[in-house]
Coordinates of C-alpha atoms and ligand atoms in Angstrom, one line a residue:
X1 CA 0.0 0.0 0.0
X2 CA 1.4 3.6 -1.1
X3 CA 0.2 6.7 0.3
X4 CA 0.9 9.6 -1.0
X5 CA 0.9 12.9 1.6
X6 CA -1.3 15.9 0.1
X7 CA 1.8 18.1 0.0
X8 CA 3.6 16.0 -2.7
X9 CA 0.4 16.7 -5.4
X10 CA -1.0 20.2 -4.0
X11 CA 0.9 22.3 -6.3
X12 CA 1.9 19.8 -9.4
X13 CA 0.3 17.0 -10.5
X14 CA 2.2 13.4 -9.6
X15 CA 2.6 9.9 -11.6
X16 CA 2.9 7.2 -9.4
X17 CA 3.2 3.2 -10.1
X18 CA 1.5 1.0 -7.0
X19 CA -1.0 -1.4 -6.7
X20 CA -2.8 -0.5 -4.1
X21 CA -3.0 3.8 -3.2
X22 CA -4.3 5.5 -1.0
X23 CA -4.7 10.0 0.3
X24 CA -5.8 11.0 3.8
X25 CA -7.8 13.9 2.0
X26 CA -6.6 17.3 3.2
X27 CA -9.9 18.5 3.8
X28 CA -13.3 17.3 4.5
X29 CA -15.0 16.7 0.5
X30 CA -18.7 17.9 0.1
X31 CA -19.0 16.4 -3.1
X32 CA -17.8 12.6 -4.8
X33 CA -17.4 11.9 -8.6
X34 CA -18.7 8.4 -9.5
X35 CA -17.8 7.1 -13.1
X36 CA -19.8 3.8 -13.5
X37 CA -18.3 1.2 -15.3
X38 CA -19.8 1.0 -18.9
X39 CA -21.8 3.0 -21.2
X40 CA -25.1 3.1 -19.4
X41 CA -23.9 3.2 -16.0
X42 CA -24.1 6.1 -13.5
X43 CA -21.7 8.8 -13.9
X44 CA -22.2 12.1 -11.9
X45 CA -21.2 14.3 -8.9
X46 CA -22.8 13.0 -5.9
X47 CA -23.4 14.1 -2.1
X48 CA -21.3 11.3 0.0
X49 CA -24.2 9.5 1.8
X50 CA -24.8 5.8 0.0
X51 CA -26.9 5.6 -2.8
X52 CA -29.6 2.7 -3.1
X53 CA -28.2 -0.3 -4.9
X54 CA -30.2 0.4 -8.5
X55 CA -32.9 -2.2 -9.2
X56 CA -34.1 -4.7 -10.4
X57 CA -31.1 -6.6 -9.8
X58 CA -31.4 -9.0 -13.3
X59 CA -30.3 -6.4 -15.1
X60 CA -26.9 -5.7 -13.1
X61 CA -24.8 -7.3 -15.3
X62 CA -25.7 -5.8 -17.6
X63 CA -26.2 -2.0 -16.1
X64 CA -23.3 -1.9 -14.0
X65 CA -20.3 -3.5 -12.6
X66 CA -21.4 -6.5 -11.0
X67 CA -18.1 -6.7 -8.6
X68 CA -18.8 -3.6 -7.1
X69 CA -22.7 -2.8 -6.9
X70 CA -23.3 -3.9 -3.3
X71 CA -20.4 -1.5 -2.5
X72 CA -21.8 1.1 0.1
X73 CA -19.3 3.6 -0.1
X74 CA -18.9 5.9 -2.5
X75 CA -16.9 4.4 -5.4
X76 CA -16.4 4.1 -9.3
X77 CA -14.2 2.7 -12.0
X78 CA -10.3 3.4 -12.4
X79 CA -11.3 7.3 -11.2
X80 CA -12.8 9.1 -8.5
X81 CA -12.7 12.5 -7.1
X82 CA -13.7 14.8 -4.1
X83 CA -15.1 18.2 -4.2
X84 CA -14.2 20.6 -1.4
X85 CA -15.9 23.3 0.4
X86 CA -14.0 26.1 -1.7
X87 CA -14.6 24.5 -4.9
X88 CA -11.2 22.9 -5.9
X89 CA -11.1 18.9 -6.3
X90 CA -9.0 16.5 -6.2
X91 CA -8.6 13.4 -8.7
X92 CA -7.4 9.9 -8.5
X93 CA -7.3 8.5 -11.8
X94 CA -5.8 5.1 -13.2
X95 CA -4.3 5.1 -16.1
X96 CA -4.3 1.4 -16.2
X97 CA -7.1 -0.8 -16.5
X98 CA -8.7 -3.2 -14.3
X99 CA -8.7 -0.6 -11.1
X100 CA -11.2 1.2 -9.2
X101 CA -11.4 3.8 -7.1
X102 CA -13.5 4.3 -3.3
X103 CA -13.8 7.2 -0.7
X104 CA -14.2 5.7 2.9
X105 CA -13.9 8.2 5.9
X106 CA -12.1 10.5 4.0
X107 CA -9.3 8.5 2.3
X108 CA -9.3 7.7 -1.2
X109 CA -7.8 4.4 -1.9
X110 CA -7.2 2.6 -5.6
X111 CA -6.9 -0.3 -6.2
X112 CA -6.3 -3.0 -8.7
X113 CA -6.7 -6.1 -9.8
X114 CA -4.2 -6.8 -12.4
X115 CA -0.9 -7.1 -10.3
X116 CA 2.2 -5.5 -11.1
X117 CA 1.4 -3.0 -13.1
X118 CA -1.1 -0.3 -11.8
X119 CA -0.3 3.2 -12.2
X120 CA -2.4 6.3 -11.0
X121 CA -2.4 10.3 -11.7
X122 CA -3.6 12.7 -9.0
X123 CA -3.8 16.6 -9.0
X124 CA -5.5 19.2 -7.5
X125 CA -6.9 22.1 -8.6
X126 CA -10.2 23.5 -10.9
X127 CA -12.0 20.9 -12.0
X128 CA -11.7 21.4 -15.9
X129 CA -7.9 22.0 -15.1
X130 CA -7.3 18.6 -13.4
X131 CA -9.5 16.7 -15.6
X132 CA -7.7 18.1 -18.9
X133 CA -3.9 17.3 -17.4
X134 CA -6.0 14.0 -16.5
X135 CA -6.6 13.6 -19.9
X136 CA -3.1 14.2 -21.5
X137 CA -1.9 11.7 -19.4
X138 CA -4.6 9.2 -20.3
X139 CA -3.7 10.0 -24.3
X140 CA 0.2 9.2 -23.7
X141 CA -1.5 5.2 -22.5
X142 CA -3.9 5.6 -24.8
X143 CA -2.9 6.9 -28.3
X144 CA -6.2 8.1 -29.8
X145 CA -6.9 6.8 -33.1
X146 CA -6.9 9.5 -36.3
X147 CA -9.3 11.2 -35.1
X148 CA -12.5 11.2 -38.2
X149 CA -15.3 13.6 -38.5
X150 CA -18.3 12.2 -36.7
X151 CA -20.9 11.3 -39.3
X152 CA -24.1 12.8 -38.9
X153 CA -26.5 9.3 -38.8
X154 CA -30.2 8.2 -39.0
X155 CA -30.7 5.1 -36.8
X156 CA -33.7 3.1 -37.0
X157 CA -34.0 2.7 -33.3
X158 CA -35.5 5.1 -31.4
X159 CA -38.6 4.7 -33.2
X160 CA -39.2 1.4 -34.7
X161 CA -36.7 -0.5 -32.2
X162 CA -36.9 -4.2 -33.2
X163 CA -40.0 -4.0 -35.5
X164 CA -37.8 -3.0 -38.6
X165 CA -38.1 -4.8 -42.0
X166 CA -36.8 -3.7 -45.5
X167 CA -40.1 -2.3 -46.8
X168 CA -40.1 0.1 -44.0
X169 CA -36.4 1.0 -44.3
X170 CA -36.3 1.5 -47.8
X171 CA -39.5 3.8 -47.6
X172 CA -37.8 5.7 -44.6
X173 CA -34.8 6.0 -46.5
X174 CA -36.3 7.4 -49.7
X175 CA -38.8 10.0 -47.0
X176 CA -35.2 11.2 -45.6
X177 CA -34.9 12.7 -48.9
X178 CA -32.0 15.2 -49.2
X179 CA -31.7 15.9 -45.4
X180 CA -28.1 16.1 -44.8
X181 CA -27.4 12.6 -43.2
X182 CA -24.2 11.2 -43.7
X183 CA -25.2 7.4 -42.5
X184 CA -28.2 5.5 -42.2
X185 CA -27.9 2.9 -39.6
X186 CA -30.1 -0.5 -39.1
X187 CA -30.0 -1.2 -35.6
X188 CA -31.4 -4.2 -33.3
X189 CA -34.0 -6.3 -35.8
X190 CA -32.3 -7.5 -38.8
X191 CA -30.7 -10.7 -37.3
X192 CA -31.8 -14.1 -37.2
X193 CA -31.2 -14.4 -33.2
X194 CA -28.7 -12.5 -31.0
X195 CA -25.4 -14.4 -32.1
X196 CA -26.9 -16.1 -35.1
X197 CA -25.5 -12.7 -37.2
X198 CA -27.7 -13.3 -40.7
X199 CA -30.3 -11.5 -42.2
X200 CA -34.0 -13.0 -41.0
X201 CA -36.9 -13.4 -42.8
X202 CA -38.0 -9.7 -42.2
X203 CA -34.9 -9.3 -44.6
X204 CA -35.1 -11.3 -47.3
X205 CA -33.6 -10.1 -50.5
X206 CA -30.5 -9.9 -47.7
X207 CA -28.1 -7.5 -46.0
X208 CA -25.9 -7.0 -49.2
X209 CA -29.0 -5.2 -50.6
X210 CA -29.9 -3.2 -47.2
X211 CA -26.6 -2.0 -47.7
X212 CA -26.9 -1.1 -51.4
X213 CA -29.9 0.4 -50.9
X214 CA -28.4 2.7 -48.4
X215 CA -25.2 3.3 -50.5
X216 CA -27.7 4.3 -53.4
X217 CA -29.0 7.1 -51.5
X218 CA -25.5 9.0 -51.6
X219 CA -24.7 7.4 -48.0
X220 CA -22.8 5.4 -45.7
X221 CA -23.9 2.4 -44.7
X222 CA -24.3 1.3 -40.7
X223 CA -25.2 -1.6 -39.2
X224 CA -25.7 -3.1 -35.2
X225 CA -24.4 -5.7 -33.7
X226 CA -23.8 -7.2 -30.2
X227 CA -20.8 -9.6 -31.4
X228 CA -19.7 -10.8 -27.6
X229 CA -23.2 -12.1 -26.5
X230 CA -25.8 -14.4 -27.7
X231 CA -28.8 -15.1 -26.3
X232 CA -30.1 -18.9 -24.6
X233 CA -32.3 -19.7 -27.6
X234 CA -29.7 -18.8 -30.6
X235 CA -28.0 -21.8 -33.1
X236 CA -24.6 -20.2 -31.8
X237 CA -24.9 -20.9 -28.0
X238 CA -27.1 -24.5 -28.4
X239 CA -24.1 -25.5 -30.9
X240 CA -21.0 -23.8 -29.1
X241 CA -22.1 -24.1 -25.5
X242 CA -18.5 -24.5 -25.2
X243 CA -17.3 -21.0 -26.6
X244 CA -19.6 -19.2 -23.5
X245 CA -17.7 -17.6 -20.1
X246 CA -18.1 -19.9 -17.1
X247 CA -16.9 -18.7 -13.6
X248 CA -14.8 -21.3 -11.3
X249 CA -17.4 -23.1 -10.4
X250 CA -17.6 -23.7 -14.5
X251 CA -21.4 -22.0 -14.0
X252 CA -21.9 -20.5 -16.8
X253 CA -21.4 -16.5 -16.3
X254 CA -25.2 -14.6 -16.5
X255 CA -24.9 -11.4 -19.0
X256 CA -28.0 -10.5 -17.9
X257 CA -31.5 -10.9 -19.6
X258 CA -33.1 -9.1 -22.5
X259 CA -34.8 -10.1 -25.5
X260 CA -36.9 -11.9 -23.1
X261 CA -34.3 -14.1 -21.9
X262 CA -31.6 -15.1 -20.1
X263 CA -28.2 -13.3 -22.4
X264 CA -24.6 -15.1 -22.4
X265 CA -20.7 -14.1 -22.7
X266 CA -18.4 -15.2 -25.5
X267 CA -15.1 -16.4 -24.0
X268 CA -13.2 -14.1 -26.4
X269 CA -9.6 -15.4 -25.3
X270 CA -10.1 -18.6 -27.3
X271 CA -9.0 -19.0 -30.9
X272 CA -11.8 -20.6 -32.2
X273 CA -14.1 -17.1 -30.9
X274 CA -11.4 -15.0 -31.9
X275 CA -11.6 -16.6 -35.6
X276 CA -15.2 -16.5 -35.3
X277 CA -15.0 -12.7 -34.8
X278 CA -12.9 -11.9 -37.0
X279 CA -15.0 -13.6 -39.5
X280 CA -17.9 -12.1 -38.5
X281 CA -16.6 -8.3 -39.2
X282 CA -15.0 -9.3 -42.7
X283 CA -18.6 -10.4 -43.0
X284 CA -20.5 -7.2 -41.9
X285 CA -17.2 -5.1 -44.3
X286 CA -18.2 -7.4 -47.3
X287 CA -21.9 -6.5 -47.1
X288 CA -21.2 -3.2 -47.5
X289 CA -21.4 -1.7 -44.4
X290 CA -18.4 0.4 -42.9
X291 CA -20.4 2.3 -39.6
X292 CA -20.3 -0.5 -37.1
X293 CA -22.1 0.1 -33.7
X294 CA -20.8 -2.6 -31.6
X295 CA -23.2 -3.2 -28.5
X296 CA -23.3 -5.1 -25.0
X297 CA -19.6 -4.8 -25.3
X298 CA -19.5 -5.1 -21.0
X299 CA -20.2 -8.8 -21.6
X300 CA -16.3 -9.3 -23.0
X301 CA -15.3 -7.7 -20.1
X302 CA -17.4 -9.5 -17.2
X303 CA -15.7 -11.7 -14.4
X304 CA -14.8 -15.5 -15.5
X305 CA -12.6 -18.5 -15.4
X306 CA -10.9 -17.6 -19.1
X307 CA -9.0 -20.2 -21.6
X308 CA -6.4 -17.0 -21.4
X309 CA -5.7 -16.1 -17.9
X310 CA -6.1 -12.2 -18.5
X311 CA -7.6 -9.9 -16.4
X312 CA -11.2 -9.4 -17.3
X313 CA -10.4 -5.7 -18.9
X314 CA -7.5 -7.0 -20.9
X315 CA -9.0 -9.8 -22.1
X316 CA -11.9 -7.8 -23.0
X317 CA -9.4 -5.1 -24.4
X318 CA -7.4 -7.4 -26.3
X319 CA -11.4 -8.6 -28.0
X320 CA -12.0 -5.1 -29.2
X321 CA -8.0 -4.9 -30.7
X322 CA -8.9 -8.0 -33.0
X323 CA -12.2 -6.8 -34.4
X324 CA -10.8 -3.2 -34.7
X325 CA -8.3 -5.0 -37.1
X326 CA -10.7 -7.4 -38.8
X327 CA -13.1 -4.1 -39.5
X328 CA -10.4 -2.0 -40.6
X329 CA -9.6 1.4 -39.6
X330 CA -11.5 2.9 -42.7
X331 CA -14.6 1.7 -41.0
X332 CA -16.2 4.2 -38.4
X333 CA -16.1 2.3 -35.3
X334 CA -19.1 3.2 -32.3
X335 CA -18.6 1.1 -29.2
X336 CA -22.0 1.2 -27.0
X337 CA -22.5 0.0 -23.7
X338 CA -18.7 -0.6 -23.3
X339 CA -16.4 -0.3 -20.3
X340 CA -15.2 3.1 -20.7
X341 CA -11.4 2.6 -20.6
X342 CA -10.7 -0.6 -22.1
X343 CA -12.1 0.8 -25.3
X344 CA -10.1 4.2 -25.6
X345 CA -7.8 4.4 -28.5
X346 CA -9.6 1.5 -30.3
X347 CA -13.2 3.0 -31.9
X348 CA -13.6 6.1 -33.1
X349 CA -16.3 6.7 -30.8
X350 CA -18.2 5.4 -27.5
X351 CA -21.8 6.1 -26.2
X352 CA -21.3 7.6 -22.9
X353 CA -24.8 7.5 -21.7
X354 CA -27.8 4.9 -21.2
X355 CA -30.5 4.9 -23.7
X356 CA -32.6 8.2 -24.5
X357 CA -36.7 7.9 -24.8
X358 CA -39.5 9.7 -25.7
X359 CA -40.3 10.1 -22.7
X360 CA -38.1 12.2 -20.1
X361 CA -38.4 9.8 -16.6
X362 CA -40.3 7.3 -15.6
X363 CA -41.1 7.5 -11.9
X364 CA -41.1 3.9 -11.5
X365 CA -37.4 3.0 -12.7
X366 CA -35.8 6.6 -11.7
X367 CA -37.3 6.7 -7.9
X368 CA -38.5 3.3 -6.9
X369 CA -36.0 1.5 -8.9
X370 CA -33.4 4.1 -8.2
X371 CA -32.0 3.1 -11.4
X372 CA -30.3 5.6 -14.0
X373 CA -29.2 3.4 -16.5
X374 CA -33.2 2.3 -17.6
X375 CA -33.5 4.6 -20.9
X376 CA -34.8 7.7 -20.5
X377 CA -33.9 11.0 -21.8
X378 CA -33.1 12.6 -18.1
X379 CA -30.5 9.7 -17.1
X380 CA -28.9 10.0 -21.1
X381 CA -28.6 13.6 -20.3
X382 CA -27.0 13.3 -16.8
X383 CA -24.3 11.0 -17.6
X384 CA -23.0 12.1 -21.1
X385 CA -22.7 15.7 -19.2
X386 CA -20.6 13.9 -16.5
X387 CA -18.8 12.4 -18.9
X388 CA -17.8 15.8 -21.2
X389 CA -14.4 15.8 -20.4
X390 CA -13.3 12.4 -22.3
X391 CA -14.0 14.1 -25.7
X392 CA -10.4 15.1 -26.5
X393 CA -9.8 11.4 -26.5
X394 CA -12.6 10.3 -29.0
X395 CA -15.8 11.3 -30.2
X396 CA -18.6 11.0 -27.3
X397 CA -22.2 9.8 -28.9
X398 CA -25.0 11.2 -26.1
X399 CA -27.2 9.5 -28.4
X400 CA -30.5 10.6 -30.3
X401 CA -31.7 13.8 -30.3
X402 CA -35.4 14.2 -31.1
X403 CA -37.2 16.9 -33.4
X404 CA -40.8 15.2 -34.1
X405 CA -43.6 15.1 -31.8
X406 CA -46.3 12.7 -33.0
X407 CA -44.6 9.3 -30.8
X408 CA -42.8 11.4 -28.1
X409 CA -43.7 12.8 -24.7
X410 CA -40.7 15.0 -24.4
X411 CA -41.7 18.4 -23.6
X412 CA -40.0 21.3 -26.1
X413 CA -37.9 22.4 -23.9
X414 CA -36.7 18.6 -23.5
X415 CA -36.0 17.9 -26.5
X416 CA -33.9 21.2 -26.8
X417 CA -32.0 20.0 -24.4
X418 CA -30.8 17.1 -26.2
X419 CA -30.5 18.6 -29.2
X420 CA -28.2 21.0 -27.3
X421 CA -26.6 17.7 -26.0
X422 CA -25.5 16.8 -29.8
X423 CA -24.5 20.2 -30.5
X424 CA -22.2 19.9 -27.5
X425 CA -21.0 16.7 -27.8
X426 CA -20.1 17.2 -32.1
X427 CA -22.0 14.2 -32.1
X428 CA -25.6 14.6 -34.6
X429 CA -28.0 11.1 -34.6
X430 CA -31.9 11.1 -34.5
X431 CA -34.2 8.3 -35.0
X432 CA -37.4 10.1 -36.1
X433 CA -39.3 9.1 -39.1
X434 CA -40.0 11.4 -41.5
X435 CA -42.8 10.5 -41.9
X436 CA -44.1 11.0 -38.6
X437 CA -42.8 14.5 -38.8
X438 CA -44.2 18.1 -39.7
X439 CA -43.0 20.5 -42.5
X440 CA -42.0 22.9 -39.3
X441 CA -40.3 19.9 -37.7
X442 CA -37.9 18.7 -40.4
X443 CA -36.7 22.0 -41.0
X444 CA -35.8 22.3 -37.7
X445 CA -33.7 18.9 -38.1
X446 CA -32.2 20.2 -41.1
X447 CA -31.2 23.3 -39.7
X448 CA -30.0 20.9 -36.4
X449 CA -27.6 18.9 -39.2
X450 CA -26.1 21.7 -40.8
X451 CA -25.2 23.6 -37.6
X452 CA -21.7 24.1 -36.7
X453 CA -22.0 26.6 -33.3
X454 CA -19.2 28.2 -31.7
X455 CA -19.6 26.2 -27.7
X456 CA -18.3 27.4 -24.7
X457 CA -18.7 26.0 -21.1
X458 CA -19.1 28.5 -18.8
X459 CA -20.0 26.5 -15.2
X460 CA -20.0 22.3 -15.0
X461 CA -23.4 21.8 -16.3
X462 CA -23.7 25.3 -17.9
X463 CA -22.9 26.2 -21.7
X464 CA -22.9 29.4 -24.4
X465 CA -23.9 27.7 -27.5
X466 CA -23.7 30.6 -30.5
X467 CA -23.9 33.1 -27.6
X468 CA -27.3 31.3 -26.0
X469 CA -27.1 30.3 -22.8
X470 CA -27.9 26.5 -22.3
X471 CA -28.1 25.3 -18.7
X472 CA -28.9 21.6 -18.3
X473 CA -29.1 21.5 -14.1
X474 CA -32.8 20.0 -13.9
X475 CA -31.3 17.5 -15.7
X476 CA -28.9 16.6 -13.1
X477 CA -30.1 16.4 -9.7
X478 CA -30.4 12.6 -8.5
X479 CA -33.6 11.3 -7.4
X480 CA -34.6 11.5 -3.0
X481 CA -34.2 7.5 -2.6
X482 CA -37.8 6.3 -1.8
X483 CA -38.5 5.5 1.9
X484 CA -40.8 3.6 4.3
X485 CA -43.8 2.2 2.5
X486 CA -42.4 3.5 -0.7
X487 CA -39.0 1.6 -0.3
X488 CA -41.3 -1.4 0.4
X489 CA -43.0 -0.8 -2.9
X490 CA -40.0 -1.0 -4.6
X491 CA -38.5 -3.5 -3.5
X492 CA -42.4 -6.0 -4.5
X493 CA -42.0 -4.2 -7.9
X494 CA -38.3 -4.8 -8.3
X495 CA -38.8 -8.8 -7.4
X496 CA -41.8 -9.2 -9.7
X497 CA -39.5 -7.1 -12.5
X498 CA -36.5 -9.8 -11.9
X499 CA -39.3 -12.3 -12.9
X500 CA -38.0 -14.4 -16.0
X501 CA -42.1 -15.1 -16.5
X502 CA -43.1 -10.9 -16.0
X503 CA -40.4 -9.4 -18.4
X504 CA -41.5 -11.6 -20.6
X505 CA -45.7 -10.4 -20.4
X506 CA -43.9 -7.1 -20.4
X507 CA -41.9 -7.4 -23.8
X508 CA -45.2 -8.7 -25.7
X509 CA -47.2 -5.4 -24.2
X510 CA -44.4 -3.3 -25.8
X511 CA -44.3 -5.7 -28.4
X512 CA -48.0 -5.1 -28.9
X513 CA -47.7 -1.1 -28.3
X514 CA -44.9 -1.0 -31.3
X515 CA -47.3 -2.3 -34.1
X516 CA -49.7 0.4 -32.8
X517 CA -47.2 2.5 -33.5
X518 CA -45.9 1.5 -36.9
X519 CA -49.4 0.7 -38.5
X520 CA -49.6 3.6 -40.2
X521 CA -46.3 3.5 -41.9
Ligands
9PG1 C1 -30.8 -2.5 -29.2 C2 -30.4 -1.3 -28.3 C3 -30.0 -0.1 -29.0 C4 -29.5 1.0 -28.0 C5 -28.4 0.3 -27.1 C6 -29.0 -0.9 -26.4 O1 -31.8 -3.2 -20.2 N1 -31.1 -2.2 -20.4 O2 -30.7 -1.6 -19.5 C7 -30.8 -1.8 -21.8 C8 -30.0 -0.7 -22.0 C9 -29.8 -0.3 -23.2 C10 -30.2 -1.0 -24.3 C11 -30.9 -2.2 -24.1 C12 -31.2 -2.6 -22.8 O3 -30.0 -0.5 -25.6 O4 -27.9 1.3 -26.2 O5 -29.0 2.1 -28.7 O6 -29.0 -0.4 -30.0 O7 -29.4 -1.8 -27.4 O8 -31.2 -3.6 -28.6

């Protein structure tokens, strides 16, 4: 254990190489910075009392870092920092993977998993000062790669979500008309099962001519995948059982449950994966598709007994190095609910956030729950904005912004937000259909597209966008956790929600609700 006296950082920021680290904090914080593991977990600025263990707890795996969520102290992955009473902070960051960092009666201590070869930068000082010389230091580990202009891109889902077929995306296609997109992206939908990566029946002249049909319309071609999962019922985990991530008990390791079932790992340290892999991303390449968002990344990176003895980051890091080269670095490359670090230097870009919706909160996930990583626009808003100051490294994708208001809730001011969002971030996606959409509205998008604003940030959630004053703070705040009979609420909700038999009545409802939806398209 090193520890490292305030008086040695105070005035210059220090380097230091140690497994385990730890600094009696010179003065009592106010404030803690939590950076949740992957894409859709919590990041934010917190007060120091616990926070409620999200719910329901099925979905840990595949929300948050399951070796860590029962932790009651403040904590995060490879980073943390305190806020004082006058306003400075002060940072411990990793700049090696497989670490994590807690606050517990005011030390900070980091620590690692991966032995030998840990190494942690601290500073104090103005938070945008300390997390930009946090930053340069991250870049020397972490060479960025040449850094692309972020396309502007149509994805299909945000509106249509897995009820997409070609007649619709051609049609939608041809409605975009001229509107400045420079991809159109077919997300979740157009595969056979999760892991069984061919065109269905929904599909059927094939994903060679999706991707033709895109490439006609003056575009780039994008396409979703979640390569290191598959689900229970797919061809590839009933024929490579084999292939999956067991843990030392050789049970095999949960990745959560979605698609109305129970959701597996791939074992990516074995050869046969790893040639399967790469395979599969010459595959996607030789359809024509060169936008790749690569999803449920966190499941390469979960804890298990490995053919390669790697820590679970590395092994995970060492996954996303193999289909970076298979892809090619001509093809734009979106990782999305990733563990942050492992993936820097290797895509182009990384969602940052959990999922947006059209609607802004739902009081069920966000206070009884307490869960910020169920989409909703509120929680994508309040994690991207925590997560701001990784976009020297590589582009950061808030996600969608909406413009139409036919499907969606959002109030005006809402959707402004996240519009605001994109123009922040440099990062420009929406999902709406054209169709659904008034003459007023797609102008407004196409003025959104072709909009290249002069940003400042003037406070930590506050922002001059062309000289208009943007201030995102009702996004922010964290729920009050629920109490007495609510508490008890939650918890009956949250069992019945972790219900294999309930998420299933609850994915033919939405099911149900999404060919309402779509009838008239
Ligand atoms: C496709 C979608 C979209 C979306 C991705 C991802 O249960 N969950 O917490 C959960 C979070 C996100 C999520 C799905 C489930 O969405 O972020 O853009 O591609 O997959 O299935």
């Amino acid at each position: 254990m090193t520890s490292i006296p305030f008086a040695e950082f105070k005035d210059e920021s220090k380097i230091i190489q140690a497994d385990e680290i730890q600094i009696d904090l010179p003065f009592a914080p106010i404030q803690y910075y939590r950076h949740g593991w992957q894409s859709w977990s919590l990041a934010a600025w917190t007060n120091l009392t616990p926070l409620p263990v999200q719910m329901p707890a099925i979905y840990h795996s595949l929300q948050v870092d399951v070796e860590h969520v029962y932790k009651s102290h403040p904590n995060g992955s490879w980073l943390g920092a305190v806020q004082f009473a006058d306003g400075n902070i002060l940072l411990l960051g990793a700049l090696t993977l497989d670490t994590h960092v807690s606050l517990i009666n005011d030390v900070l201590h980091g620590s690692s998993v991966a032995d030998g070869n840990a190494e942690w930068f601290i500073s104090y000082g103005q938070e945008n000062v300390v997390f930009k010389e946090y930053i340069n230091a991250l870049e020397i580990r972490f060479p960025k790669t040449k850094k692309k202009i972020a396309p502007r891109v149509w994805c299909s889902w945000y509106s249509l979500y897995t009820m997409i077929d070609e007649k619709i995306l051609y049609k939608t296609f041809d409605a975009l008309g001229d509107l400045p997109f420079d991809v159109l992206q077919a997300d979740d939908g157009w595969q056979k099962n999760v892991g069984d990566w061919e065109a269905n029946e929904k599909f059927s002249t094939g994903m060679n001519a999706l991707a033709e049909k895109i490439k006609s319309t003056g575009r780039r071609a994008g396409l979703w995948l979640a390569p290191l999962i598959a689900t229970q019922s797919s061809k590839l985990f009933r024929e490579h059982a084999d292939w999956f991530l067991r843990n030392e008990r050789d049970v095999l390791v949960s990745a959560g449950f979605n698609w109305g079932e129970p959701i597996f790992a791939l074992d990516t340290t074995r050869p046969d994966v790893s040639a399967w892999l790469v395979a599969l991303m010459k595959q996607v390449r030789a359809w024509g598709f060169d936008y790749l968002k690569l999803d449920f990344l966190y499941a390469g990176a979960l804890k298990g007994k490995r053919h390669k003895d790697l820590p679970r980051e590395a092994a995970y890091r060492e996954s996303l190095r193999v289909m970076r080269e298979a892809m090619g670095l001509d093809a734009f490359f979106l990782t999305c609910g990733t563990p942050i670090f492992p993936a820097l230097g290797l895509c182009d870009a990384i969602r940052v956030g959990p999922d947006v919706s059209h609607e802004w909160e739902k009081h069920r996930d966000a206070v009884l729950f307490y869960n910020p990583s169920i989409p909703a626009t509120r929680s994508a808003i309040r994690t991207s904005l925590n997560r701001l100051w990784l976009s020297p490294l590589l582009h950061i994708d808030p996600d969608v912004a909406y413009f139409e208001s036919q499907e969606n809730t959002l109030a005006p001011e809402q959707k402004r937000l996240l519009q605001d969002l994109a123009l922040i971030c440099n990062f420009k996606a929406t999902s709406d259909m054209p169709q659904w959409m008034t003459a007023e509205e797609l102008e407004n998008l196409r003025a959104f597209l072709n909009l290249n604003p002069q940003v400042t940030q003037t406070g930590r959630y506050t922002f001059s966008i062309d000289g208009r004053v943007v201030d995102f703070t009702s996004a922010i705040a964290l729920p009050t956790p629920p109490k007495g009979l609510m508490k008890v609420w939650g918890k009956i909700l949250s069992w019945l929600g972790s219900q294999p038999f309930v998420l299933r009545i609850f994915k033919v409802m939405d099911d149900n609700a999404l060919r309402k939806r779509r009838s008239g398209l």
